[in-house]
Each structure stands twice: as structure tokens, then as C-alpha cells.
Coordinates of C-alpha atoms in Angstrom, one line a residue:
M1 CA 109.7 79.7 46.2
I2 CA 107.9 79.1 43.3
A3 CA 110.3 77.0 42.0
F4 CA 109.9 74.9 45.7
A5 CA 105.7 75.2 45.1
R6 CA 105.8 73.8 41.4
R7 CA 107.9 70.5 43.0
N8 CA 105.4 70.1 45.7
R9 CA 102.5 70.5 42.7
F10 CA 104.3 67.2 40.6
A11 CA 105.1 65.5 43.6
A12 CA 101.3 65.1 44.9
K13 CA 100.7 64.8 40.9
C14 CA 102.8 61.7 40.9
I15 CA 101.9 60.3 44.4
A16 CA 98.2 60.6 42.9
V17 CA 99.2 58.8 39.7
G18 CA 101.5 56.1 41.9
A19 CA 98.6 55.7 44.1
A20 CA 95.9 55.0 41.5
L21 CA 98.3 52.8 39.6
A22 CA 98.6 50.9 42.8
V23 CA 94.8 50.7 42.9
V24 CA 94.4 49.3 39.8
A25 CA 97.1 46.8 40.2
A26 CA 95.9 45.8 43.5
A27 CA 93.0 45.1 41.5
C28 CA 94.2 43.1 39.2
L29 CA 95.8 41.0 41.8
I30 CA 92.4 40.1 43.3
Q31 CA 90.9 39.3 39.9
L32 CA 94.1 37.1 38.9
A33 CA 93.9 35.4 42.4
G34 CA 90.3 35.3 42.4
V35 CA 90.5 33.7 38.8
Q36 CA 93.7 31.5 40.0
L37 CA 91.7 30.3 43.5
L38 CA 88.2 30.8 42.3
T39 CA 87.0 30.9 39.0
G40 CA 90.0 29.4 37.5
Q41 CA 88.8 26.1 36.9
A42 CA 85.1 27.1 35.8
T43 CA 87.1 29.1 33.2
A44 CA 89.3 26.7 32.1
Q45 CA 86.1 24.7 31.4
A46 CA 84.3 27.5 29.9
A47 CA 87.5 27.6 27.1
T48 CA 87.4 23.4 26.6
R49 CA 83.9 23.2 26.5
S50 CA 84.1 26.3 23.4
R51 CA 86.6 23.8 21.8
T52 CA 84.1 20.7 22.1
Y53 CA 82.8 19.4 20.0
T54 CA 80.3 16.2 19.1
R55 CA 80.1 15.1 15.8
T56 CA 77.7 12.3 14.5
V57 CA 79.1 9.2 12.5
S58 CA 76.1 8.3 11.1
A59 CA 75.2 4.7 10.2
Q60 CA 74.9 3.2 6.9
R61 CA 71.8 1.7 5.8
G62 CA 71.7 -1.7 4.5
R63 CA 71.1 -3.2 1.3
I64 CA 68.1 -4.4 -0.2
L65 CA 69.5 -7.6 -2.4
D66 CA 67.6 -10.4 -4.5
T67 CA 68.0 -14.3 -3.9
N68 CA 71.2 -14.4 -5.6
G69 CA 73.0 -12.1 -3.7
N70 CA 72.6 -9.1 -6.8
V71 CA 72.5 -5.4 -4.7
L72 CA 68.9 -4.2 -5.2
A73 CA 69.5 -0.9 -3.1
Q74 CA 72.4 0.4 -1.6
S75 CA 73.7 3.6 0.8
V76 CA 76.7 4.6 -0.9
E77 CA 79.3 7.2 0.7
R78 CA 78.9 10.8 0.0
Y79 CA 79.7 14.1 1.5
D80 CA 77.8 17.3 2.4
V81 CA 79.7 20.7 1.4
I82 CA 79.2 23.0 4.7
G83 CA 79.7 26.7 5.0
D84 CA 80.8 29.2 8.0
P85 CA 79.9 32.4 6.9
L86 CA 81.3 34.3 10.2
T87 CA 84.6 33.0 9.2
I88 CA 84.8 33.2 5.4
S89 CA 84.0 37.0 5.7
T90 CA 87.9 37.0 7.2
F91 CA 89.2 34.5 4.5
E92 CA 92.6 35.9 2.7
P93 CA 93.9 34.0 -0.2
V94 CA 97.2 32.6 0.3
D95 CA 98.8 33.9 -3.2
C96 CA 101.5 31.9 -4.6
G97 CA 105.1 32.5 -4.2
T98 CA 104.7 34.2 -1.0
T99 CA 106.5 33.8 1.7
E100 CA 103.3 32.2 3.2
A101 CA 102.9 30.1 1.0
K102 CA 106.1 28.5 1.4
T103 CA 105.6 28.7 5.7
L104 CA 102.5 26.5 4.9
G105 CA 103.4 24.6 1.8
Y106 CA 100.2 25.2 0.1
C107 CA 98.8 28.5 -2.0
H108 CA 95.1 29.5 -3.6
A109 CA 95.0 30.3 -7.2
I110 CA 92.2 29.6 -10.1
D111 CA 94.3 29.2 -13.3
D112 CA 97.5 29.8 -12.6
Q113 CA 96.3 33.5 -10.9
P114 CA 95.7 35.3 -8.0
V115 CA 92.2 34.6 -6.7
G116 CA 92.1 39.0 -6.8
V117 CA 89.2 38.9 -3.6
T118 CA 88.8 38.2 0.0
G119 CA 85.4 36.6 2.0
A120 CA 82.9 35.5 0.8
A121 CA 83.8 36.0 -2.7
A122 CA 87.1 34.3 -2.7
V123 CA 85.9 31.2 -1.6
A124 CA 83.1 31.0 -3.8
R125 CA 85.5 32.1 -7.2
L126 CA 87.4 28.9 -5.1
L127 CA 84.7 26.8 -5.3
A128 CA 83.0 27.3 -8.0
T129 CA 86.6 25.7 -9.9
V130 CA 85.0 21.9 -8.2
L131 CA 80.9 22.6 -8.2
D132 CA 79.1 23.3 -10.6
V133 CA 77.0 26.9 -9.3
N134 CA 77.0 30.2 -9.7
T135 CA 79.7 32.1 -8.3
M136 CA 78.1 34.8 -7.5
E137 CA 74.8 33.7 -6.2
L138 CA 77.2 31.4 -4.1
G139 CA 79.6 34.5 -2.9
A140 CA 76.0 36.5 -2.0
Q141 CA 74.4 33.0 0.2
L142 CA 78.1 32.6 1.9
D143 CA 78.0 36.4 3.0
G144 CA 76.3 36.8 6.3
T145 CA 77.4 35.9 10.4
N146 CA 75.6 32.7 11.3
R147 CA 78.3 29.6 11.5
Y148 CA 76.7 26.7 9.3
T149 CA 74.9 27.2 5.5
V150 CA 74.7 24.0 3.6
I151 CA 76.2 24.7 -0.6
A152 CA 76.1 21.3 -1.7
R153 CA 74.8 18.3 -0.6
D154 CA 75.6 14.4 -1.9
V155 CA 78.9 15.0 -3.5
T156 CA 80.8 11.9 -4.9
P157 CA 83.9 11.1 -2.6
E158 CA 86.2 12.8 -5.5
V159 CA 84.3 16.0 -5.4
K160 CA 85.2 15.8 -1.7
R161 CA 88.9 15.4 -2.3
R162 CA 88.9 18.1 -4.9
I163 CA 87.3 20.9 -2.2
D164 CA 89.9 19.8 0.7
D165 CA 92.6 20.1 -1.8
L166 CA 90.9 24.1 -2.1
H167 CA 92.8 24.8 1.4
L168 CA 89.7 26.1 2.5
G169 CA 90.0 24.7 6.1
G170 CA 88.2 26.2 9.2
V171 CA 85.6 28.1 6.1
V172 CA 84.6 25.1 4.5
Y173 CA 84.7 21.3 5.4
C174 CA 82.5 18.2 4.3
E175 CA 80.4 16.5 6.5
L176 CA 80.3 12.6 5.9
T177 CA 76.4 11.3 4.8
S178 CA 75.4 8.7 2.1
E179 CA 73.2 8.2 -0.6
R180 CA 70.7 5.4 -1.6
V181 CA 71.6 3.5 -5.2
Y182 CA 69.6 1.5 -7.0
S183 CA 70.5 -1.0 -9.3
T184 CA 67.1 -1.9 -10.8
D185 CA 66.1 0.4 -13.7
N186 CA 62.2 -0.1 -13.7
L187 CA 62.2 -3.6 -12.2
I188 CA 60.1 -3.5 -9.7
G189 CA 60.6 0.4 -9.1
A190 CA 57.1 1.5 -7.0
L191 CA 57.8 -1.5 -5.4
L192 CA 61.4 -0.9 -3.7
G193 CA 60.3 2.8 -3.0
G194 CA 63.0 5.0 -1.8
V195 CA 64.1 7.3 0.8
D196 CA 63.0 10.5 2.4
D197 CA 65.9 13.8 2.3
E198 CA 66.9 12.3 6.0
G199 CA 67.3 8.7 4.8
A200 CA 64.5 7.2 6.0
G201 CA 62.3 4.4 4.2
A202 CA 59.7 6.7 2.5
S203 CA 57.9 3.9 0.5
G204 CA 57.5 0.9 -0.8
L205 CA 59.8 -1.8 0.4
E206 CA 62.1 1.0 1.8
Q207 CA 59.4 2.0 4.2
S208 CA 58.4 -1.6 4.9
L209 CA 61.3 -2.6 5.9
N210 CA 62.9 0.3 7.7
D211 CA 63.7 -0.4 10.9
T212 CA 65.5 -3.7 9.4
L213 CA 67.2 -1.9 7.1
T214 CA 68.3 1.6 9.8
G215 CA 71.1 1.5 12.2
T216 CA 72.6 3.7 14.7
D217 CA 73.9 6.7 14.5
G218 CA 77.1 6.7 16.8
Y219 CA 79.8 10.2 17.5
V220 CA 82.9 11.1 18.7
T221 CA 83.7 14.1 21.4
Y222 CA 86.8 15.9 20.9
Q223 CA 88.4 19.5 21.0
Q224 CA 88.9 21.3 17.7
G225 CA 91.3 23.8 16.4
N226 CA 90.1 27.7 15.0
G227 CA 90.7 25.7 11.5
G228 CA 88.0 22.8 12.6
E229 CA 90.2 20.6 12.8
V230 CA 91.1 17.7 15.7
I231 CA 93.7 19.0 18.5
P232 CA 95.9 15.1 19.2
G233 CA 95.0 13.7 22.4
T234 CA 91.6 15.4 22.8
V235 CA 89.0 12.8 22.2
T236 CA 86.9 12.6 25.6
D237 CA 84.2 9.8 24.3
S238 CA 82.6 8.3 21.6
Q239 CA 80.4 5.8 19.8
D240 CA 80.6 3.2 17.0
A241 CA 78.0 3.6 14.4
V242 CA 76.0 0.0 14.2
N243 CA 75.0 -0.2 10.6
G244 CA 72.0 -1.8 9.3
S245 CA 70.9 -4.8 8.0
D246 CA 71.1 -6.2 4.9
V247 CA 67.9 -7.9 3.7
T248 CA 67.3 -10.8 0.7
L249 CA 63.7 -10.2 -0.7
T250 CA 62.8 -13.6 -2.4
I251 CA 63.4 -12.2 -6.0
D252 CA 65.1 -13.4 -9.0
R253 CA 66.1 -10.5 -10.4
D254 CA 67.3 -12.0 -13.8
V255 CA 63.5 -13.6 -13.3
D256 CA 61.6 -10.7 -12.9
W257 CA 63.8 -8.5 -15.5
Y258 CA 62.4 -11.4 -18.1
V259 CA 58.7 -11.5 -16.6
K260 CA 58.6 -7.4 -16.9
Q261 CA 60.0 -7.8 -20.7
V262 CA 57.2 -9.9 -21.4
I263 CA 54.4 -8.7 -20.5
Q264 CA 55.6 -5.0 -21.6
D265 CA 56.3 -7.0 -25.1
G266 CA 52.2 -8.0 -24.8
L267 CA 51.1 -4.9 -23.3
E268 CA 52.1 -2.9 -27.0
E269 CA 51.2 -6.2 -29.0
L270 CA 47.5 -6.2 -26.7
K271 CA 47.4 -2.6 -26.7
A272 CA 46.3 -2.6 -23.3
S273 CA 46.0 -0.2 -20.4
W274 CA 48.3 -2.1 -18.3
A275 CA 49.2 -5.6 -16.8
I276 CA 51.0 -7.7 -14.0
A277 CA 52.7 -10.7 -13.4
V278 CA 53.2 -12.7 -10.5
V279 CA 55.4 -16.0 -10.0
Q280 CA 55.2 -17.8 -7.1
D281 CA 57.0 -21.1 -5.4
V282 CA 54.4 -23.7 -4.8
R283 CA 57.0 -25.4 -1.9
T284 CA 57.7 -22.2 0.0
G285 CA 55.3 -18.9 -0.6
E286 CA 58.1 -17.5 -1.7
I287 CA 57.2 -14.8 -4.6
I288 CA 59.9 -15.0 -7.4
A289 CA 59.1 -11.7 -9.6
L290 CA 56.6 -9.6 -8.9
E291 CA 55.7 -7.3 -11.9
D292 CA 54.0 -4.5 -13.8
T293 CA 53.9 -2.4 -17.0
D294 CA 54.3 0.9 -15.2
D295 CA 58.0 2.8 -16.1
I296 CA 58.3 3.6 -12.7
E297 CA 62.8 4.0 -11.1
A298 CA 63.0 3.0 -8.0
G299 CA 64.5 5.4 -5.8
T300 CA 62.7 8.5 -8.0
D301 CA 60.0 10.9 -6.9
A302 CA 57.1 8.7 -8.9
A303 CA 58.7 6.3 -7.0
K304 CA 58.1 7.3 -3.4
M305 CA 54.7 8.8 -4.7
T306 CA 53.0 5.8 -6.6
V307 CA 52.5 2.4 -5.1
S308 CA 53.2 -0.5 -6.8
R309 CA 50.1 -1.4 -9.2
A310 CA 50.7 -5.5 -8.5
V311 CA 50.1 -4.9 -4.8
S312 CA 47.4 -2.2 -4.9
E313 CA 45.5 -3.3 -8.2
T314 CA 42.2 -5.1 -7.5
F315 CA 39.5 -6.5 -9.8
E316 CA 37.4 -9.0 -10.7
P317 CA 38.9 -12.8 -11.2
G318 CA 36.2 -13.8 -13.4
S319 CA 36.0 -17.6 -14.2
I320 CA 39.4 -18.4 -11.7
G321 CA 36.8 -17.8 -9.1
K322 CA 35.0 -21.5 -10.2
V323 CA 38.7 -22.3 -9.0
I324 CA 37.3 -21.7 -5.5
T325 CA 33.9 -23.3 -6.0
M326 CA 34.4 -26.9 -7.5
A327 CA 36.6 -26.8 -3.8
G328 CA 34.2 -25.9 -1.6
L329 CA 32.0 -28.5 -3.4
L330 CA 33.4 -31.2 -3.1
Q331 CA 35.2 -30.5 0.2
T332 CA 31.6 -30.0 1.7
G333 CA 30.7 -33.6 -0.4
L334 CA 27.9 -32.2 -1.7
H335 CA 29.4 -33.3 -5.2
Q336 CA 32.4 -35.0 -7.4
A337 CA 34.0 -34.0 -9.9
T338 CA 32.6 -36.4 -12.1
D339 CA 28.7 -35.6 -10.8
Q340 CA 26.8 -35.2 -14.4
F341 CA 25.1 -32.1 -15.5
T342 CA 23.0 -31.4 -18.3
V343 CA 24.1 -27.6 -18.4
P344 CA 22.1 -25.0 -21.2
Y345 CA 23.6 -22.1 -22.0
S346 CA 21.4 -20.0 -20.1
I347 CA 19.2 -20.0 -16.6
N348 CA 16.7 -17.8 -14.6
K349 CA 16.8 -18.7 -10.9
D350 CA 14.6 -16.8 -8.6
G351 CA 14.7 -14.3 -11.0
Q352 CA 18.0 -14.2 -12.4
E353 CA 19.1 -15.1 -15.9
F354 CA 22.7 -16.3 -15.7
H355 CA 24.1 -17.5 -18.7
D356 CA 27.7 -18.4 -20.3
A357 CA 30.2 -16.8 -21.7
T358 CA 29.4 -18.2 -25.8
Q359 CA 26.0 -19.9 -27.2
H360 CA 25.5 -23.6 -26.8
G361 CA 22.8 -26.3 -26.6
S362 CA 22.7 -28.2 -24.0
E363 CA 25.7 -30.1 -23.0
H364 CA 26.4 -33.1 -21.2
W365 CA 29.3 -31.9 -18.5
T366 CA 31.1 -33.7 -15.7
L367 CA 31.8 -30.9 -12.2
A368 CA 35.4 -31.0 -13.8
G369 CA 33.8 -30.2 -17.2
I370 CA 31.8 -27.0 -16.0
L371 CA 35.1 -25.6 -14.7
Q372 CA 37.2 -26.7 -18.5
N373 CA 34.2 -25.3 -20.5
S374 CA 34.2 -22.6 -17.7
S375 CA 30.3 -22.7 -17.4
N376 CA 28.7 -19.8 -15.3
V377 CA 25.2 -21.4 -15.5
G378 CA 26.6 -25.0 -15.0
M379 CA 28.3 -23.6 -11.5
V380 CA 24.8 -22.2 -10.7
M381 CA 23.6 -25.5 -10.7
A382 CA 25.9 -27.4 -9.1
A383 CA 25.6 -24.6 -6.1
E384 CA 22.1 -25.5 -6.1
N385 CA 22.7 -27.2 -1.8
Y386 CA 25.5 -24.7 -1.1
T387 CA 24.3 -22.5 1.2
N388 CA 25.8 -18.9 1.6
E389 CA 27.8 -19.4 4.3
Q390 CA 29.6 -22.4 3.2
R391 CA 30.4 -20.1 0.2
Y392 CA 31.7 -17.7 1.8
E393 CA 33.3 -19.8 4.3
F394 CA 36.2 -20.7 1.0
L395 CA 35.9 -18.2 -0.3
T396 CA 38.0 -16.4 3.0
K397 CA 40.0 -19.3 3.4
F398 CA 41.0 -19.2 0.0
G399 CA 42.3 -15.5 0.5
V400 CA 39.7 -13.4 -0.9
G401 CA 39.3 -10.4 1.3
Q402 CA 42.0 -11.2 3.4
P403 CA 45.8 -9.6 4.0
T404 CA 48.3 -11.5 2.1
G405 CA 50.8 -11.4 5.1
L406 CA 53.2 -9.2 3.5
N407 CA 52.0 -5.5 4.8
L408 CA 53.4 -4.0 1.7
P409 CA 52.5 -0.5 1.7
G410 CA 49.5 0.3 -0.4
E411 CA 48.6 -3.2 -0.7
T412 CA 44.7 -3.7 -0.5
N413 CA 42.8 -6.4 0.4
G414 CA 40.1 -6.4 -2.4
L415 CA 36.2 -6.2 -1.5
L416 CA 34.5 -9.1 0.2
S417 CA 31.3 -8.7 1.8
A418 CA 30.1 -10.4 4.6
A419 CA 27.1 -13.7 3.5
E420 CA 24.3 -11.7 4.7
N421 CA 24.9 -8.8 2.6
W422 CA 24.7 -10.5 -0.7
D423 CA 21.6 -9.7 -2.9
G424 CA 19.8 -12.1 -4.8
R425 CA 21.6 -12.2 -7.4
T426 CA 25.5 -11.7 -5.7
K427 CA 24.8 -14.7 -3.8
D428 CA 25.6 -16.4 -7.3
T429 CA 28.0 -14.4 -9.2
V430 CA 30.6 -15.5 -6.3
L431 CA 30.6 -18.9 -7.5
F432 CA 31.8 -17.7 -10.6
G433 CA 34.4 -14.6 -9.8
Q434 CA 32.3 -11.8 -9.7
G435 CA 31.0 -9.6 -6.7
Y436 CA 34.2 -9.6 -5.3
T437 CA 38.4 -8.8 -6.2
V438 CA 41.3 -9.4 -5.2
N439 CA 44.7 -8.8 -6.3
A440 CA 47.4 -10.8 -8.0
L441 CA 49.1 -11.4 -5.2
Q442 CA 45.6 -13.1 -3.9
L443 CA 45.0 -14.9 -7.3
T444 CA 48.2 -17.0 -7.6
N445 CA 48.2 -18.1 -3.7
I446 CA 44.3 -19.1 -4.1
V447 CA 45.8 -21.4 -6.9
A448 CA 49.5 -22.0 -5.3
T449 CA 46.7 -23.2 -2.3
I450 CA 45.7 -26.3 -5.2
A451 CA 49.0 -26.9 -6.4
N452 CA 50.3 -27.1 -2.6
R453 CA 47.5 -30.2 -2.5
G454 CA 45.2 -28.3 -0.4
V455 CA 47.9 -26.4 2.0
R456 CA 47.3 -22.2 1.6
Q457 CA 51.3 -21.1 2.2
E458 CA 51.9 -17.5 4.0
Q459 CA 53.3 -15.8 0.8
S460 CA 56.9 -14.0 1.3
L461 CA 59.0 -11.8 0.2
V462 CA 62.1 -11.6 2.4
K463 CA 64.4 -14.9 2.6
S464 CA 67.1 -13.5 4.9
T465 CA 68.1 -10.8 7.3
T466 CA 71.7 -10.6 7.7
D467 CA 73.1 -8.3 10.5
P468 CA 76.5 -6.3 10.9
D469 CA 77.9 -8.5 12.4
G470 CA 77.4 -11.1 9.1
H471 CA 74.7 -13.2 11.3
V472 CA 72.0 -14.4 8.6
T473 CA 68.3 -14.6 10.3
E474 CA 66.1 -16.6 7.8
T475 CA 62.7 -15.8 7.4
E476 CA 60.9 -18.5 8.9
E477 CA 58.3 -20.7 6.5
G478 CA 54.9 -21.4 8.1
D479 CA 53.2 -24.6 8.4
G480 CA 50.4 -23.1 5.7
E481 CA 46.5 -24.0 6.5
R482 CA 45.0 -26.7 5.2
V483 CA 41.7 -25.0 3.3
V484 CA 41.0 -28.4 1.5
D485 CA 41.9 -32.4 1.5
E486 CA 44.6 -33.6 -0.7
D487 CA 42.8 -35.2 -2.4
V488 CA 40.2 -32.4 -3.2
A489 CA 43.1 -30.4 -4.3
A490 CA 44.0 -33.0 -6.5
D491 CA 40.8 -33.2 -8.3
V492 CA 41.1 -29.7 -9.0
L493 CA 43.9 -29.6 -10.3
N494 CA 43.4 -32.3 -12.5
A495 CA 40.2 -30.6 -14.0
M496 CA 43.0 -27.2 -14.7
E497 CA 45.3 -29.7 -16.1
S498 CA 42.0 -30.1 -18.6
V499 CA 41.4 -26.3 -19.0
A500 CA 44.8 -25.7 -19.8
E501 CA 44.8 -28.5 -22.4
E502 CA 41.4 -26.4 -24.2
Y503 CA 44.3 -23.3 -24.6
A504 CA 47.3 -26.0 -25.7
N505 CA 47.9 -23.5 -29.2
V506 CA 48.3 -20.8 -28.2
A507 CA 49.5 -21.5 -24.3
S508 CA 51.5 -24.5 -24.0
V509 CA 54.8 -25.4 -23.0
D510 CA 56.6 -28.2 -25.2
G511 CA 57.6 -31.5 -22.7
Y512 CA 55.2 -29.6 -19.8
R513 CA 51.6 -30.3 -18.8
V514 CA 50.0 -27.4 -17.4
A515 CA 47.0 -26.8 -15.3
S516 CA 45.7 -24.1 -15.2
K517 CA 42.3 -21.2 -15.1
T518 CA 41.2 -18.2 -17.0
G519 CA 38.9 -15.2 -16.1
T520 CA 37.2 -12.5 -18.0
A521 CA 35.4 -9.8 -15.6
E522 CA 33.5 -6.7 -17.2
V523 CA 34.7 -3.9 -15.0
A524 CA 33.8 -0.6 -14.8
G525 CA 36.1 2.7 -16.9
A526 CA 36.5 6.0 -17.0
D527 CA 32.7 6.9 -16.9
G528 CA 31.1 4.2 -13.7
S529 CA 29.8 2.1 -16.5
L530 CA 30.9 -1.4 -17.1
T531 CA 33.0 -0.8 -20.4
S532 CA 36.3 -2.6 -19.4
I533 CA 37.3 -6.1 -19.2
V534 CA 40.2 -7.5 -16.8
C535 CA 41.7 -11.1 -18.8
D536 CA 43.5 -12.7 -16.3
W537 CA 44.8 -16.5 -16.3
S538 CA 47.0 -18.3 -13.2
G539 CA 48.7 -21.5 -14.2
I540 CA 50.3 -24.3 -12.2
I541 CA 53.7 -25.5 -14.2
P542 CA 54.4 -28.6 -14.3
A543 CA 50.8 -29.7 -13.6
D544 CA 52.4 -33.1 -12.5
N545 CA 54.9 -31.6 -10.2
P546 CA 53.7 -28.3 -9.4
R547 CA 56.5 -26.2 -9.0
F548 CA 55.3 -22.8 -9.8
V549 CA 52.3 -20.5 -9.6
V550 CA 52.6 -18.0 -12.6
T551 CA 49.3 -15.6 -12.7
V552 CA 48.8 -12.8 -15.5
V553 CA 46.4 -10.3 -15.8
V554 CA 45.8 -7.7 -18.6
K555 CA 43.6 -4.8 -18.9
D556 CA 41.5 -4.0 -21.6
P557 CA 43.1 -5.4 -24.0
Q558 CA 42.3 -4.4 -27.6
S559 CA 42.1 -7.8 -29.4
A560 CA 41.8 -10.9 -28.0
R561 CA 39.6 -10.3 -25.3
Y562 CA 39.6 -13.0 -23.3
G563 CA 42.0 -13.8 -20.9
G564 CA 43.0 -17.7 -22.4
L565 CA 43.4 -15.4 -25.2
S566 CA 45.5 -12.5 -24.1
A567 CA 47.3 -13.1 -20.4
G568 CA 47.4 -17.4 -21.5
P569 CA 50.1 -16.8 -24.0
L570 CA 51.9 -14.3 -21.8
F571 CA 52.1 -17.3 -18.8
A572 CA 53.7 -19.6 -21.3
K573 CA 56.5 -17.6 -22.6
I574 CA 57.4 -16.8 -19.1
G575 CA 56.6 -21.2 -18.2
E576 CA 59.3 -21.6 -20.2
F577 CA 61.9 -19.4 -19.3
L578 CA 61.4 -21.0 -16.0
M579 CA 61.3 -24.4 -16.8
Q580 CA 64.9 -24.2 -18.7
K581 CA 65.9 -21.5 -15.4
Y582 CA 65.6 -24.1 -12.9
E583 CA 66.1 -27.2 -15.4
V584 CA 63.1 -28.6 -14.1
P585 CA 62.4 -32.4 -15.4
T586 CA 60.0 -33.0 -17.8
S587 CA 56.2 -34.3 -17.8
S588 CA 55.1 -37.5 -17.9
P589 CA 52.4 -38.2 -20.3
R590 CA 49.1 -37.8 -18.7
T591 CA 46.9 -41.0 -18.4
D592 CA 44.1 -40.2 -15.0
A593 CA 41.9 -37.4 -16.4
I594 CA 39.0 -37.3 -15.1
P595 CA 35.9 -37.6 -18.1
V596 CA 34.8 -33.7 -18.4
D597 CA 31.5 -34.9 -20.2
W598 CA 28.9 -37.7 -20.8

């Protein structure tokens, strides 16, 4: 009887357990049915999404080339090394000689010895054999639960291949990026500028040309395995990257290099503060060389924080400004180049005293002679009926106070106040290059306007652009703006050639006629008083068939403190090089000199 009761209780328990299992099985079947029939597609899609990865395909930044196709700046293939700390925490190295190593076809070892640790410490030890990193610091960096940490940036393809050979796929991988490199050393360093950490132009031409140089990134969408590898046949979408366009400059690297050497040597010889030089093609307005004596390499922090002195430094042009005055006097019909003047050393006009740079008696000079002898007094006398409005008009027509159109970062327009704001002295000092400021590019184009028969060309630094498909777009040359008549420009150039003849012993170029104007201006020193000087020379070569204008500006030379004696010899060295490089025919003898005295 007791046994029968025990059997009944056991049977009841079995039935209860069976019923419970049946309920569980029914629930599983219902859930399975629900997954299959109701949520199966959503679950599969979720699983696919978790494996789907969209990788950016970086576009290559365009190159910057010189006029002859020499590469000045380019982006090269580099990689960022990325770690996945969460996955790294589970990393176990494969010892060499084991069955697992034979199956996988690789193993992990350091100097043929087992790694000896696991996780972040193991990965750090392995990477330290390739990267110049502290093993313990890297191990600490990789010890975490995040999924993305940058281990190293901009490693070379060779280093990337060595990392691949460590067989750390799934825990460490390399992302394609690029590094901007420059081949110019300190040539036009600040002018080229540099890029920021994201590869965008941060300064100089890299910044001003950024839209042209920058490409459009592409992408590829695929499913990846546990090791981060692409699952074959799972690429669902992609877009090719479009690289940026190449930019060819008007700069000739060989000329620029020579110009740099000349002004650096001159800086040392003259014991000056700095020097600037510009070479411009008269016919096209193209800038062939644009240099200063600052020692800045493109792409460096200094290049990113410094504006090119050649475009940012402004100064009073001094007596080179007399070129504008003579051109204006001739163009308005107030004078001819042969008009005669008796010019004393000093003059008092409206209570203002004006004098020349050196003592002299009353000289019999023509207007051409006033320019040749760089007489301040003569210019004030000749401009007796030259109104303030006319003075301002021709200054602006020649580009004073006006943008060059190059749109360079840090470029300044100089200072030129309106005529109605001139005081009793400034209205006359502007006649001889004081009371306003220019940069070296503006000064060069003033003289180039005379060399170009009175037409002011728009200056250019970009010769052409080449898109990723190889299509070349040349920079269009503007028609230029006529500032003075051709015969006026010819007379001013003629007088400038007489100026150059005065300096034939220090600034001549054998076989070639030169037309030039010198300048020396007092400028504010560190204490704000007029304790510094700027010496400049801007010359046309050859004078009989103008090809180039060369401008040299020197700040505070300790010897030869006049433009003709300091900047002039540097011009001559540059001019001689240009004539030889471009095989310019020698000049014919001068036979049409305008009289300079009477």
C-alpha cells in the first residue's frame, strides 16, 4: 500500500515535470515561430547591420608645381595605426611550433622567443618591435574597453607592411591617410605655407588654393568578419574618391633659388635686417621669383604661423615714387621730359622746407634730369600745377593702396589716404615716394607698367590647374589697364635708363641696357622714431626690349645706406642670371637719350 502511494507521487511529479517541459517547449516553438515568421527578417537585418562597415576612401590632395613641372608640394601615402582595446584585451599570442601555428600559418614571437604575456601587454610588446614607442606606456594606452585608439600617425607604407607581418588583424589595423611633403627647403617656405592636422590648407598658398587642391572623399560599404576583414562578395555600395587638382605656379624654382642666394649673401654682406626680391615677367605679369631672407621651411609650424614677408611687409618706396609723378606730369600735359628747370638744393613751399639728399648748387636739369638726379626739390617745383586730385589719381592707377589680385593670405595693400586728408606737407611728399606705403609686389608692378608701354598687367602666381583627369586649364591673362600713353611710358623709361647709367659702376649687366630707379626712405624703428631706413631698387632689363622687372628691397643695411649702392648690386646679379638662363639677346647701343641738363 505504501509502495503504491509512492509510485503515485512519483508519477505525479513526472507528469508535472513533463508538463513544465512541454510548456517550455511550446514557448520555444512559439518564439521560434515568431522569429521565423514575424521578426526573422528584422533580426537578420540587425545582424547584417552589425557586420556592415562604411570606410572612407580619402581623396589625394593636389600637387603644387613650379612653372617647369618640378614638384614643390605633394601628398604621399601614409597610414594611421589604430587599436581596438576591447578586442585587444582578449588577444592571445600564437606560440611558434604549436599545432595552432601550423594550422594558421603564422605565429607570434619576439627575437624568436615567445611573447610571454597576453592582452594589451602582448600587443604592446609586438608593436614595439616596429614602432618607436615605450612598451609600458603603449600597453597602458591599449588597456581599456573602447573600440578605437590611435597608436601612431603617418607611418610609411614600409612600416605598415611590417605591422601587417605581425599578424594582429582584428585588434590592430592601419587606416590609409596621407602626409604633405615639400621639396623646397626654405624656398618660398612661408609663401607655400602648410596644412593642418586634417590635411586642409592652413596658411600661404596651401590656404588660398585650398578649394582647388582639395578633392572629394569616396567610400565603400561592406560586411566585415570578426578580424575586421572584408567578407568576399559583401560590398553593397561604393563611391570613388576624386583627387584634388594640381596647381602649376608661375614661379621658376631655379630662378627663385638663385634669387634667394643673392639676397641672403647680400644680407650678410650689408649686415641688414632683412631683404626682399621680386622678379616679374613684363609681358604677362607672371611672378617668376618671390623671395625674402626669412629662413622658413614650408609645412613647418613656423610656415603655418608666419606670413611671407615678401607679401606682408610694407614700406615707403622713397624716390621710386618719382616714376609715378613724372608719368602723371607727362600724361596730364603739364610738362614734357625736356622741360627745363633751375633746381636749388632746398626750397620753401607754403611754410614747408624741402631739400635733396646731397648738397648742390642751382642745377640746370630737364624733367628727365630731375628723375636721373632723384631731386625732391625738382619734383616739387615741377608739380606746381599738379593738383592733389591728379596726384591721388595716378598713385591709385599705378596700384598704390590697391590689391594686387593675387589674394595671398597676409597680403597687405599698403596705406594711401585720400587726397582730402593730406596735410600741408604730405601733398608734396607723395611726389617723391613718402606719405604712403607699398609692398614689394605693388612696387614691382609700378615699374612693370612703365616697361609694358603704359599698360598695367594683373599680376599672377598661378599658371594653370590640372584636374584629376588630366585636363589643363590655363590662367587667363587679363587685357590689362592702360595707365599712361605709350609715348609717356617710353619717355619715363628713357629717363630711368639715364638713372641706371649713373650706377653703371655698381649695378650694370654686361651687354644689356638697364632702366631703373632707386629709393631710400626713413622709416620708424623699434622706438617709433625715424631711425630705420629702407633701400630699394626696381629695374627693367633689357631696357631696349623689356623682358623682366626685378625689385630688391633691403632694410637697415649697415653699409651702403642708399638704394643704388645696397640693392642695386643685388639687382645686377639677378639680372645677369636671368639674361643667361633665358638666353635673352644682347642690347643694341643707346642712341635716343633724352637730355638731362641744359
